[in-house]
Amino acid sequence: QVQLVESGGGLAQIGDSLRLSCEVSGYIFRFYAMSWYRQAPGKQRELVAVITEDGHVTYTDDVKGRFTISRENAKRTLYLQIDSLRTEDTTVYYCNAPNPSRSKVYFSWGQGTQVTVSS
């Protein structure tokens, strides 16, 4: 059974940094591209960063320069480093494995990790 377990969120202040983690089990992690998503209350979940099987990364424009996605295949763990936190980063972050067109994900969602940035 596939499990995606996000962690590392919490309460932070503007300008702080956080590193989110996503530990996966139940499938061959290194064979899949992985992504981070975020979902604010009342809004659709949106893709923010992707890392391919061979380490190529892409980001949405509004997070470029502040978000860094990485992976450690030996630990089956995905990371998201968020620097220079802003209040608009406040939301729940999720990880998953996207299909090649990035239009869908392969697995059920985990519980996510809440990031709250206060001024």
PDB file of N, CA and C in Angstrom, residues 9-112:
ATOM      1  N   GLY A   9       6.141  21.096   8.467  1.00  0.00           N
ATOM      2  CA  GLY A   9       5.444  22.362   8.520  1.00  0.00           C
ATOM      3  C   GLY A   9       5.384  22.879   9.947  1.00  0.00           C
ATOM      4  N   GLY A  10       4.754  24.025  10.102  1.00  0.00           N
ATOM      5  CA  GLY A  10       4.633  24.600  11.430  1.00  0.00           C
ATOM      6  C   GLY A  10       4.412  26.092  11.342  1.00  0.00           C
ATOM      7  N   LEU A  11       4.606  26.721  12.473  1.00  0.00           N
ATOM      8  CA  LEU A  11       4.437  28.167  12.578  1.00  0.00           C
ATOM      9  C   LEU A  11       5.788  28.835  12.387  1.00  0.00           C
ATOM     10  N   ALA A  12       5.835  29.803  11.503  1.00  0.00           N
ATOM     11  CA  ALA A  12       7.072  30.520  11.234  1.00  0.00           C
ATOM     12  C   ALA A  12       6.760  31.998  11.058  1.00  0.00           C
ATOM     13  N   GLN A  13       7.815  32.779  11.031  1.00  0.00           N
ATOM     14  CA  GLN A  13       7.656  34.215  10.838  1.00  0.00           C
ATOM     15  C   GLN A  13       8.129  34.604   9.444  1.00  0.00           C
ATOM     16  N   ILE A  14       7.677  35.744   9.017  1.00  0.00           N
ATOM     17  CA  ILE A  14       8.099  36.263   7.709  1.00  0.00           C
ATOM     18  C   ILE A  14       9.622  36.292   7.641  1.00  0.00           C
ATOM     19  N   GLY A  15      10.145  35.761   6.549  1.00  0.00           N
ATOM     20  CA  GLY A  15      11.582  35.742   6.346  1.00  0.00           C
ATOM     21  C   GLY A  15      12.275  34.481   6.818  1.00  0.00           C
ATOM     22  N   ASP A  16      11.576  33.675   7.602  1.00  0.00           N
ATOM     23  CA  ASP A  16      12.150  32.407   8.072  1.00  0.00           C
ATOM     24  C   ASP A  16      12.245  31.404   6.934  1.00  0.00           C
ATOM     25  N   SER A  17      12.834  30.259   7.258  1.00  0.00           N
ATOM     26  CA  SER A  17      12.899  29.143   6.313  1.00  0.00           C
ATOM     27  C   SER A  17      12.310  27.900   6.952  1.00  0.00           C
ATOM     28  N   LEU A  18      11.768  27.049   6.118  1.00  0.00           N
ATOM     29  CA  LEU A  18      11.276  25.748   6.559  1.00  0.00           C
ATOM     30  C   LEU A  18      11.697  24.705   5.533  1.00  0.00           C
ATOM     31  N   ARG A  19      11.898  23.499   5.986  1.00  0.00           N
ATOM     32  CA  ARG A  19      12.134  22.385   5.069  1.00  0.00           C
ATOM     33  C   ARG A  19      11.064  21.338   5.310  1.00  0.00           C
ATOM     34  N   LEU A  20      10.281  21.119   4.295  1.00  0.00           N
ATOM     35  CA  LEU A  20       9.239  20.102   4.346  1.00  0.00           C
ATOM     36  C   LEU A  20       9.805  18.790   3.844  1.00  0.00           C
ATOM     37  N   SER A  21       9.288  17.703   4.392  1.00  0.00           N
ATOM     38  CA  SER A  21       9.702  16.363   3.977  1.00  0.00           C
ATOM     39  C   SER A  21       8.497  15.538   3.593  1.00  0.00           C
ATOM     40  N   CYS A  22       8.722  14.606   2.719  1.00  0.00           N
ATOM     41  CA  CYS A  22       7.676  13.666   2.298  1.00  0.00           C
ATOM     42  C   CYS A  22       8.321  12.293   2.231  1.00  0.00           C
ATOM     43  N   GLU A  23       7.958  11.444   3.152  1.00  0.00           N
ATOM     44  CA  GLU A  23       8.474  10.084   3.158  1.00  0.00           C
ATOM     45  C   GLU A  23       7.473   9.177   2.469  1.00  0.00           C
ATOM     46  N   VAL A  24       7.963   8.358   1.566  1.00  0.00           N
ATOM     47  CA  VAL A  24       7.054   7.517   0.803  1.00  0.00           C
ATOM     48  C   VAL A  24       7.371   6.048   1.029  1.00  0.00           C
ATOM     49  N   SER A  25       6.367   5.234   0.847  1.00  0.00           N
ATOM     50  CA  SER A  25       6.534   3.791   0.940  1.00  0.00           C
ATOM     51  C   SER A  25       5.508   3.128   0.042  1.00  0.00           C
ATOM     52  N   GLY A  26       5.797   1.898  -0.325  1.00  0.00           N
ATOM     53  CA  GLY A  26       4.835   1.130  -1.092  1.00  0.00           C
ATOM     54  C   GLY A  26       5.016   1.160  -2.587  1.00  0.00           C
ATOM     55  N   TYR A  27       6.029   1.899  -3.079  1.00  0.00           N
ATOM     56  CA  TYR A  27       6.329   1.873  -4.502  1.00  0.00           C
ATOM     57  C   TYR A  27       7.796   2.245  -4.692  1.00  0.00           C
ATOM     58  N   ILE A  28       8.260   2.056  -5.907  1.00  0.00           N
ATOM     59  CA  ILE A  28       9.683   2.294  -6.182  1.00  0.00           C
ATOM     60  C   ILE A  28       9.881   3.779  -6.432  1.00  0.00           C
ATOM     61  N   PHE A  29      10.242   4.467  -5.385  1.00  0.00           N
ATOM     62  CA  PHE A  29      10.323   5.929  -5.380  1.00  0.00           C
ATOM     63  C   PHE A  29      11.188   6.470  -6.509  1.00  0.00           C
ATOM     64  N   ARG A  30      12.332   5.856  -6.727  1.00  0.00           N
ATOM     65  CA  ARG A  30      13.304   6.442  -7.665  1.00  0.00           C
ATOM     66  C   ARG A  30      12.828   6.395  -9.110  1.00  0.00           C
ATOM     67  N   PHE A  31      11.785   5.625  -9.389  1.00  0.00           N
ATOM     68  CA  PHE A  31      11.278   5.494 -10.761  1.00  0.00           C
ATOM     69  C   PHE A  31      10.250   6.559 -11.118  1.00  0.00           C
ATOM     70  N   TYR A  32       9.884   7.393 -10.152  1.00  0.00           N
ATOM     71  CA  TYR A  32       8.809   8.356 -10.368  1.00  0.00           C
ATOM     72  C   TYR A  32       9.293   9.794 -10.221  1.00  0.00           C
ATOM     73  N   ALA A  33       8.760  10.658 -11.085  1.00  0.00           N
ATOM     74  CA  ALA A  33       8.863  12.081 -10.803  1.00  0.00           C
ATOM     75  C   ALA A  33       8.023  12.368  -9.563  1.00  0.00           C
ATOM     76  N   MET A  34       8.399  13.402  -8.844  1.00  0.00           N
ATOM     77  CA  MET A  34       7.670  13.774  -7.639  1.00  0.00           C
ATOM     78  C   MET A  34       7.395  15.266  -7.636  1.00  0.00           C
ATOM     79  N   SER A  35       6.331  15.628  -6.967  1.00  0.00           N
ATOM     80  CA  SER A  35       5.929  17.032  -6.946  1.00  0.00           C
ATOM     81  C   SER A  35       5.450  17.443  -5.567  1.00  0.00           C
ATOM     82  N   TRP A  36       5.547  18.735  -5.339  1.00  0.00           N
ATOM     83  CA  TRP A  36       4.896  19.355  -4.189  1.00  0.00           C
ATOM     84  C   TRP A  36       3.718  20.185  -4.690  1.00  0.00           C
ATOM     85  N   TYR A  37       2.650  20.156  -3.889  1.00  0.00           N
ATOM     86  CA  TYR A  37       1.444  20.893  -4.178  1.00  0.00           C
ATOM     87  C   TYR A  37       1.061  21.692  -2.938  1.00  0.00           C
ATOM     88  N   ARG A  38       0.198  22.667  -3.129  1.00  0.00           N
ATOM     89  CA  ARG A  38      -0.342  23.381  -1.990  1.00  0.00           C
ATOM     90  C   ARG A  38      -1.816  23.643  -2.242  1.00  0.00           C
ATOM     91  N   GLN A  39      -2.549  23.713  -1.150  1.00  0.00           N
ATOM     92  CA  GLN A  39      -3.986  23.945  -1.254  1.00  0.00           C
ATOM     93  C   GLN A  39      -4.436  24.842  -0.121  1.00  0.00           C
ATOM     94  N   ALA A  40      -4.881  26.007  -0.469  1.00  0.00           N
ATOM     95  CA  ALA A  40      -5.446  26.928   0.506  1.00  0.00           C
ATOM     96  C   ALA A  40      -6.925  26.599   0.687  1.00  0.00           C
ATOM     97  N   PRO A  41      -7.498  26.967   1.819  1.00  0.00           N
ATOM     98  CA  PRO A  41      -8.927  26.694   2.058  1.00  0.00           C
ATOM     99  C   PRO A  41      -9.808  27.283   0.966  1.00  0.00           C
ATOM    100  N   GLY A  42     -10.692  26.468   0.447  1.00  0.00           N
ATOM    101  CA  GLY A  42     -11.620  26.925  -0.566  1.00  0.00           C
ATOM    102  C   GLY A  42     -11.049  27.040  -1.952  1.00  0.00           C
ATOM    103  N   LYS A  43      -9.792  26.618  -2.121  1.00  0.00           N
ATOM    104  CA  LYS A  43      -9.160  26.724  -3.430  1.00  0.00           C
ATOM    105  C   LYS A  43      -8.720  25.343  -3.898  1.00  0.00           C
ATOM    106  N   GLN A  44      -8.457  25.269  -5.191  1.00  0.00           N
ATOM    107  CA  GLN A  44      -7.981  24.009  -5.757  1.00  0.00           C
ATOM    108  C   GLN A  44      -6.523  23.781  -5.378  1.00  0.00           C
ATOM    109  N   ARG A  45      -6.164  22.526  -5.291  1.00  0.00           N
ATOM    110  CA  ARG A  45      -4.776  22.185  -5.050  1.00  0.00           C
ATOM    111  C   ARG A  45      -3.956  22.566  -6.284  1.00  0.00           C
ATOM    112  N   GLU A  46      -2.804  23.161  -6.070  1.00  0.00           N
ATOM    113  CA  GLU A  46      -1.994  23.596  -7.195  1.00  0.00           C
ATOM    114  C   GLU A  46      -0.573  23.052  -7.075  1.00  0.00           C
ATOM    115  N   LEU A  47      -0.027  22.799  -8.243  1.00  0.00           N
ATOM    116  CA  LEU A  47       1.333  22.288  -8.335  1.00  0.00           C
ATOM    117  C   LEU A  47       2.315  23.447  -8.144  1.00  0.00           C
ATOM    118  N   VAL A  48       3.349  23.211  -7.317  1.00  0.00           N
ATOM    119  CA  VAL A  48       4.335  24.279  -7.131  1.00  0.00           C
ATOM    120  C   VAL A  48       5.734  23.881  -7.585  1.00  0.00           C
ATOM    121  N   ALA A  49       6.056  22.604  -7.541  1.00  0.00           N
ATOM    122  CA  ALA A  49       7.411  22.200  -7.916  1.00  0.00           C
ATOM    123  C   ALA A  49       7.422  20.735  -8.320  1.00  0.00           C
ATOM    124  N   VAL A  50       8.288  20.433  -9.270  1.00  0.00           N
ATOM    125  CA  VAL A  50       8.430  19.062  -9.767  1.00  0.00           C
ATOM    126  C   VAL A  50       9.910  18.710  -9.831  1.00  0.00           C
ATOM    127  N   ILE A  51      10.214  17.472  -9.483  1.00  0.00           N
ATOM    128  CA  ILE A  51      11.560  16.951  -9.694  1.00  0.00           C
ATOM    129  C   ILE A  51      11.427  15.616 -10.401  1.00  0.00           C
ATOM    130  N   THR A  52      12.114  15.475 -11.502  1.00  0.00           N
ATOM    131  CA  THR A  52      12.018  14.240 -12.271  1.00  0.00           C
ATOM    132  C   THR A  52      12.868  13.143 -11.646  1.00  0.00           C
ATOM    133  N   GLU A  53      12.767  11.944 -12.250  1.00  0.00           N
ATOM    134  CA  GLU A  53      13.545  10.809 -11.761  1.00  0.00           C
ATOM    135  C   GLU A  53      15.046  11.096 -11.791  1.00  0.00           C
ATOM    136  N   ASP A  54      15.471  11.873 -12.773  1.00  0.00           N
ATOM    137  CA  ASP A  54      16.901  12.158 -12.892  1.00  0.00           C
ATOM    138  C   ASP A  54      17.293  13.517 -12.332  1.00  0.00           C
ATOM    139  N   GLY A  55      16.385  14.139 -11.574  1.00  0.00           N
ATOM    140  CA  GLY A  55      16.744  15.335 -10.832  1.00  0.00           C
ATOM    141  C   GLY A  55      16.467  16.675 -11.485  1.00  0.00           C
ATOM    142  N   HIS A  56      15.844  16.671 -12.650  1.00  0.00           N
ATOM    143  CA  HIS A  56      15.507  17.945 -13.281  1.00  0.00           C
ATOM    144  C   HIS A  56      14.345  18.589 -12.521  1.00  0.00           C
ATOM    145  N   VAL A  57      14.477  19.888 -12.234  1.00  0.00           N
ATOM    146  CA  VAL A  57      13.465  20.561 -11.412  1.00  0.00           C
ATOM    147  C   VAL A  57      12.779  21.680 -12.183  1.00  0.00           C
ATOM    148  N   THR A  58      11.505  21.869 -11.866  1.00  0.00           N
ATOM    149  CA  THR A  58      10.745  22.995 -12.394  1.00  0.00           C
ATOM    150  C   THR A  58       9.881  23.554 -11.273  1.00  0.00           C
ATOM    151  N   TYR A  59       9.573  24.853 -11.408  1.00  0.00           N
ATOM    152  CA  TYR A  59       8.788  25.542 -10.394  1.00  0.00           C
ATOM    153  C   TYR A  59       7.755  26.433 -11.060  1.00  0.00           C
ATOM    154  N   THR A  60       6.672  26.694 -10.325  1.00  0.00           N
ATOM    155  CA  THR A  60       5.770  27.729 -10.792  1.00  0.00           C
ATOM    156  C   THR A  60       6.468  29.072 -10.599  1.00  0.00           C
ATOM    157  N   ASP A  61       6.054  30.039 -11.397  1.00  0.00           N
ATOM    158  CA  ASP A  61       6.774  31.312 -11.418  1.00  0.00           C
ATOM    159  C   ASP A  61       6.792  32.002 -10.058  1.00  0.00           C
ATOM    160  N   ASP A  62       5.724  31.885  -9.308  1.00  0.00           N
ATOM    161  CA  ASP A  62       5.648  32.673  -8.079  1.00  0.00           C
ATOM    162  C   ASP A  62       6.480  32.093  -6.942  1.00  0.00           C
ATOM    163  N   VAL A  63       7.075  30.929  -7.124  1.00  0.00           N
ATOM    164  CA  VAL A  63       7.929  30.377  -6.069  1.00  0.00           C
ATOM    165  C   VAL A  63       9.391  30.278  -6.482  1.00  0.00           C
ATOM    166  N   LYS A  64       9.669  30.578  -7.725  1.00  0.00           N
ATOM    167  CA  LYS A  64      11.053  30.508  -8.196  1.00  0.00           C
ATOM    168  C   LYS A  64      11.955  31.415  -7.363  1.00  0.00           C
ATOM    169  N   GLY A  65      13.090  30.850  -7.006  1.00  0.00           N
ATOM    170  CA  GLY A  65      14.053  31.620  -6.225  1.00  0.00           C
ATOM    171  C   GLY A  65      13.883  31.475  -4.726  1.00  0.00           C
ATOM    172  N   ARG A  66      12.741  30.988  -4.271  1.00  0.00           N
ATOM    173  CA  ARG A  66      12.507  30.812  -2.833  1.00  0.00           C
ATOM    174  C   ARG A  66      12.278  29.355  -2.455  1.00  0.00           C
ATOM    175  N   PHE A  67      11.737  28.574  -3.377  1.00  0.00           N
ATOM    176  CA  PHE A  67      11.460  27.162  -3.121  1.00  0.00           C
ATOM    177  C   PHE A  67      12.521  26.303  -3.807  1.00  0.00           C
ATOM    178  N   THR A  68      12.953  25.272  -3.115  1.00  0.00           N
ATOM    179  CA  THR A  68      13.896  24.323  -3.687  1.00  0.00           C
ATOM    180  C   THR A  68      13.408  22.909  -3.426  1.00  0.00           C
ATOM    181  N   ILE A  69      13.128  22.195  -4.482  1.00  0.00           N
ATOM    182  CA  ILE A  69      12.698  20.809  -4.360  1.00  0.00           C
ATOM    183  C   ILE A  69      13.913  19.907  -4.540  1.00  0.00           C
ATOM    184  N   SER A  70      13.956  18.847  -3.774  1.00  0.00           N
ATOM    185  CA  SER A  70      15.049  17.886  -3.886  1.00  0.00           C
ATOM    186  C   SER A  70      14.544  16.519  -3.451  1.00  0.00           C
ATOM    187  N   ARG A  71      15.339  15.518  -3.721  1.00  0.00           N
ATOM    188  CA  ARG A  71      14.948  14.164  -3.361  1.00  0.00           C
ATOM    189  C   ARG A  71      16.165  13.375  -2.925  1.00  0.00           C
ATOM    190  N   GLU A  72      15.915  12.403  -2.081  1.00  0.00           N
ATOM    191  CA  GLU A  72      16.963  11.498  -1.628  1.00  0.00           C
ATOM    192  C   GLU A  72      16.425  10.093  -1.826  1.00  0.00           C
ATOM    193  N   ASN A  73      16.790   9.504  -2.939  1.00  0.00           N
ATOM    194  CA  ASN A  73      16.186   8.226  -3.316  1.00  0.00           C
ATOM    195  C   ASN A  73      16.480   7.112  -2.310  1.00  0.00           C
ATOM    196  N   ALA A  74      17.668   7.115  -1.750  1.00  0.00           N
ATOM    197  CA  ALA A  74      18.024   6.066  -0.798  1.00  0.00           C
ATOM    198  C   ALA A  74      17.120   6.094   0.427  1.00  0.00           C
ATOM    199  N   LYS A  75      16.627   7.262   0.770  1.00  0.00           N
ATOM    200  CA  LYS A  75      15.734   7.400   1.922  1.00  0.00           C
ATOM    201  C   LYS A  75      14.276   7.478   1.503  1.00  0.00           C
ATOM    202  N   ARG A  76      14.031   7.396   0.203  1.00  0.00           N
ATOM    203  CA  ARG A  76      12.675   7.518  -0.332  1.00  0.00           C
ATOM    204  C   ARG A  76      11.985   8.757   0.226  1.00  0.00           C
ATOM    205  N   THR A  77      12.678   9.841   0.169  1.00  0.00           N
ATOM    206  CA  THR A  77      12.176  11.081   0.751  1.00  0.00           C
ATOM    207  C   THR A  77      12.308  12.231  -0.227  1.00  0.00           C
ATOM    208  N   LEU A  78      11.276  13.018  -0.261  1.00  0.00           N
ATOM    209  CA  LEU A  78      11.214  14.239  -1.063  1.00  0.00           C
ATOM    210  C   LEU A  78      11.258  15.427  -0.108  1.00  0.00           C
ATOM    211  N   TYR A  79      11.913  16.509  -0.547  1.00  0.00           N
ATOM    212  CA  TYR A  79      12.027  17.694   0.289  1.00  0.00           C
ATOM    213  C   TYR A  79      11.548  18.932  -0.451  1.00  0.00           C
ATOM    214  N   LEU A  80      11.138  19.911   0.350  1.00  0.00           N
ATOM    215  CA  LEU A  80      10.857  21.229  -0.191  1.00  0.00           C
ATOM    216  C   LEU A  80      11.408  22.254   0.793  1.00  0.00           C
ATOM    217  N   GLN A  81      12.452  22.936   0.370  1.00  0.00           N
ATOM    218  CA  GLN A  81      13.021  24.018   1.165  1.00  0.00           C
ATOM    219  C   GLN A  81      12.320  25.308   0.773  1.00  0.00           C
ATOM    220  N   ILE A  82      11.766  25.986   1.762  1.00  0.00           N
ATOM    221  CA  ILE A  82      11.101  27.258   1.507  1.00  0.00           C
ATOM    222  C   ILE A  82      11.870  28.345   2.258  1.00  0.00           C
ATOM    223  N   ASP A  83      12.412  29.265   1.530  1.00  0.00           N
ATOM    224  CA  ASP A  83      13.158  30.365   2.117  1.00  0.00           C
ATOM    225  C   ASP A  83      12.367  31.667   2.008  1.00  0.00           C
ATOM    226  N   SER A  84      12.779  32.626   2.815  1.00  0.00           N
ATOM    227  CA  SER A  84      12.142  33.955   2.793  1.00  0.00           C
ATOM    228  C   SER A  84      10.620  33.821   2.840  1.00  0.00           C
ATOM    229  N   LEU A  85      10.147  33.126   3.840  1.00  0.00           N
ATOM    230  CA  LEU A  85       8.716  32.852   3.947  1.00  0.00           C
ATOM    231  C   LEU A  85       7.893  34.137   3.936  1.00  0.00           C
ATOM    232  N   ARG A  86       6.759  34.030   3.271  1.00  0.00           N
ATOM    233  CA  ARG A  86       5.806  35.133   3.167  1.00  0.00           C
ATOM    234  C   ARG A  86       4.473  34.680   3.732  1.00  0.00           C
ATOM    235  N   THR A  87       3.638  35.617   4.082  1.00  0.00           N
ATOM    236  CA  THR A  87       2.328  35.247   4.623  1.00  0.00           C
ATOM    237  C   THR A  87       1.523  34.459   3.601  1.00  0.00           C
ATOM    238  N   GLU A  88       1.725  34.754   2.336  1.00  0.00           N
ATOM    239  CA  GLU A  88       0.967  34.025   1.300  1.00  0.00           C
ATOM    240  C   GLU A  88       1.423  32.581   1.128  1.00  0.00           C
ATOM    241  N   ASP A  89       2.505  32.180   1.801  1.00  0.00           N
ATOM    242  CA  ASP A  89       2.912  30.775   1.795  1.00  0.00           C
ATOM    243  C   ASP A  89       2.098  29.950   2.774  1.00  0.00           C
ATOM    244  N   THR A  90       1.277  30.606   3.558  1.00  0.00           N
ATOM    245  CA  THR A  90       0.450  29.909   4.534  1.00  0.00           C
ATOM    246  C   THR A  90      -0.580  29.051   3.822  1.00  0.00           C
ATOM    247  N   THR A  91      -0.449  27.751   3.987  1.00  0.00           N
ATOM    248  CA  THR A  91      -1.375  26.806   3.401  1.00  0.00           C
ATOM    249  C   THR A  91      -0.912  25.396   3.750  1.00  0.00           C
ATOM    250  N   VAL A  92      -1.625  24.404   3.254  1.00  0.00           N
ATOM    251  CA  VAL A  92      -1.236  23.021   3.452  1.00  0.00           C
ATOM    252  C   VAL A  92      -0.469  22.530   2.222  1.00  0.00           C
ATOM    253  N   TYR A  93       0.640  21.862   2.466  1.00  0.00           N
ATOM    254  CA  TYR A  93       1.491  21.361   1.403  1.00  0.00           C
ATOM    255  C   TYR A  93       1.406  19.835   1.337  1.00  0.00           C
ATOM    256  N   TYR A  94       1.345  19.344   0.113  1.00  0.00           N
ATOM    257  CA  TYR A  94       1.224  17.910  -0.145  1.00  0.00           C
ATOM    258  C   TYR A  94       2.274  17.472  -1.159  1.00  0.00           C
ATOM    259  N   CYS A  95       2.594  16.198  -1.116  1.00  0.00           N
ATOM    260  CA  CYS A  95       3.468  15.634  -2.140  1.00  0.00           C
ATOM    261  C   CYS A  95       2.712  14.524  -2.863  1.00  0.00           C
ATOM    262  N   ASN A  96       3.172  14.229  -4.060  1.00  0.00           N
ATOM    263  CA  ASN A  96       2.606  13.119  -4.818  1.00  0.00           C
ATOM    264  C   ASN A  96       3.462  12.900  -6.047  1.00  0.00           C
ATOM    265  N   ALA A  97       3.146  11.862  -6.780  1.00  0.00           N
ATOM    266  CA  ALA A  97       3.841  11.537  -8.012  1.00  0.00           C
ATOM    267  C   ALA A  97       2.956  11.899  -9.188  1.00  0.00           C
ATOM    268  N   PRO A  98       3.341  12.870  -9.982  1.00  0.00           N
ATOM    269  CA  PRO A  98       2.496  13.301 -11.092  1.00  0.00           C
ATOM    270  C   PRO A  98       2.688  12.435 -12.318  1.00  0.00           C
ATOM    271  N   ASN A  99       1.679  12.381 -13.172  1.00  0.00           N
ATOM    272  CA  ASN A  99       1.834  11.694 -14.450  1.00  0.00           C
ATOM    273  C   ASN A  99       2.685  12.554 -15.388  1.00  0.00           C
ATOM    274  N   PRO A 100       3.089  12.049 -16.521  1.00  0.00           N
ATOM    275  CA  PRO A 100       4.006  12.817 -17.381  1.00  0.00           C
ATOM    276  C   PRO A 100       3.489  14.185 -17.796  1.00  0.00           C
ATOM    277  N   SER A 101       2.195  14.335 -17.972  1.00  0.00           N
ATOM    278  CA  SER A 101       1.653  15.645 -18.354  1.00  0.00           C
ATOM    279  C   SER A 101       1.407  16.544 -17.151  1.00  0.00           C
ATOM    280  N   ARG A 102       1.625  15.989 -15.945  1.00  0.00           N
ATOM    281  CA  ARG A 102       1.434  16.725 -14.675  1.00  0.00           C
ATOM    282  C   ARG A 102      -0.031  17.075 -14.437  1.00  0.00           C
ATOM    283  N   SER A 103      -0.934  16.412 -15.144  1.00  0.00           N
ATOM    284  CA  SER A 103      -2.351  16.720 -15.015  1.00  0.00           C
ATOM    285  C   SER A 103      -3.026  15.900 -13.925  1.00  0.00           C
ATOM    286  N   LYS A 104      -2.401  14.795 -13.565  1.00  0.00           N
ATOM    287  CA  LYS A 104      -2.968  13.931 -12.544  1.00  0.00           C
ATOM    288  C   LYS A 104      -1.846  13.403 -11.664  1.00  0.00           C
ATOM    289  N   VAL A 105      -2.245  12.745 -10.574  1.00  0.00           N
ATOM    290  CA  VAL A 105      -1.272  12.097  -9.713  1.00  0.00           C
ATOM    291  C   VAL A 105      -1.595  10.618  -9.638  1.00  0.00           C
ATOM    292  N   TYR A 106      -0.564   9.861  -9.291  1.00  0.00           N
ATOM    293  CA  TYR A 106      -0.732   8.415  -9.291  1.00  0.00           C
ATOM    294  C   TYR A 106      -1.313   7.869  -7.997  1.00  0.00           C
ATOM    295  N   PHE A 107      -1.118   8.559  -6.906  1.00  0.00           N
ATOM    296  CA  PHE A 107      -1.447   7.967  -5.618  1.00  0.00           C
ATOM    297  C   PHE A 107      -2.442   8.810  -4.831  1.00  0.00           C
ATOM    298  N   SER A 108      -3.039   8.189  -3.837  1.00  0.00           N
ATOM    299  CA  SER A 108      -3.940   8.915  -2.942  1.00  0.00           C
ATOM    300  C   SER A 108      -3.135   9.938  -2.144  1.00  0.00           C
ATOM    301  N   TRP A 109      -3.773  11.007  -1.805  1.00  0.00           N
ATOM    302  CA  TRP A 109      -3.098  12.074  -1.080  1.00  0.00           C
ATOM    303  C   TRP A 109      -2.841  11.708   0.380  1.00  0.00           C
ATOM    304  N   GLY A 110      -1.743  12.227   0.882  1.00  0.00           N
ATOM    305  CA  GLY A 110      -1.481  12.095   2.305  1.00  0.00           C
ATOM    306  C   GLY A 110      -2.234  13.172   3.079  1.00  0.00           C
ATOM    307  N   GLN A 111      -1.842  13.337   4.325  1.00  0.00           N
ATOM    308  CA  GLN A 111      -2.543  14.293   5.174  1.00  0.00           C
ATOM    309  C   GLN A 111      -2.040  15.723   4.998  1.00  0.00           C
ATOM    310  N   GLY A 112      -0.900  15.871   4.342  1.00  0.00           N
ATOM    311  CA  GLY A 112      -0.344  17.197   4.140  1.00  0.00           C
ATOM    312  C   GLY A 112       0.337  17.720   5.388  1.00  0.00           C
TER     313      GLY A 112
END
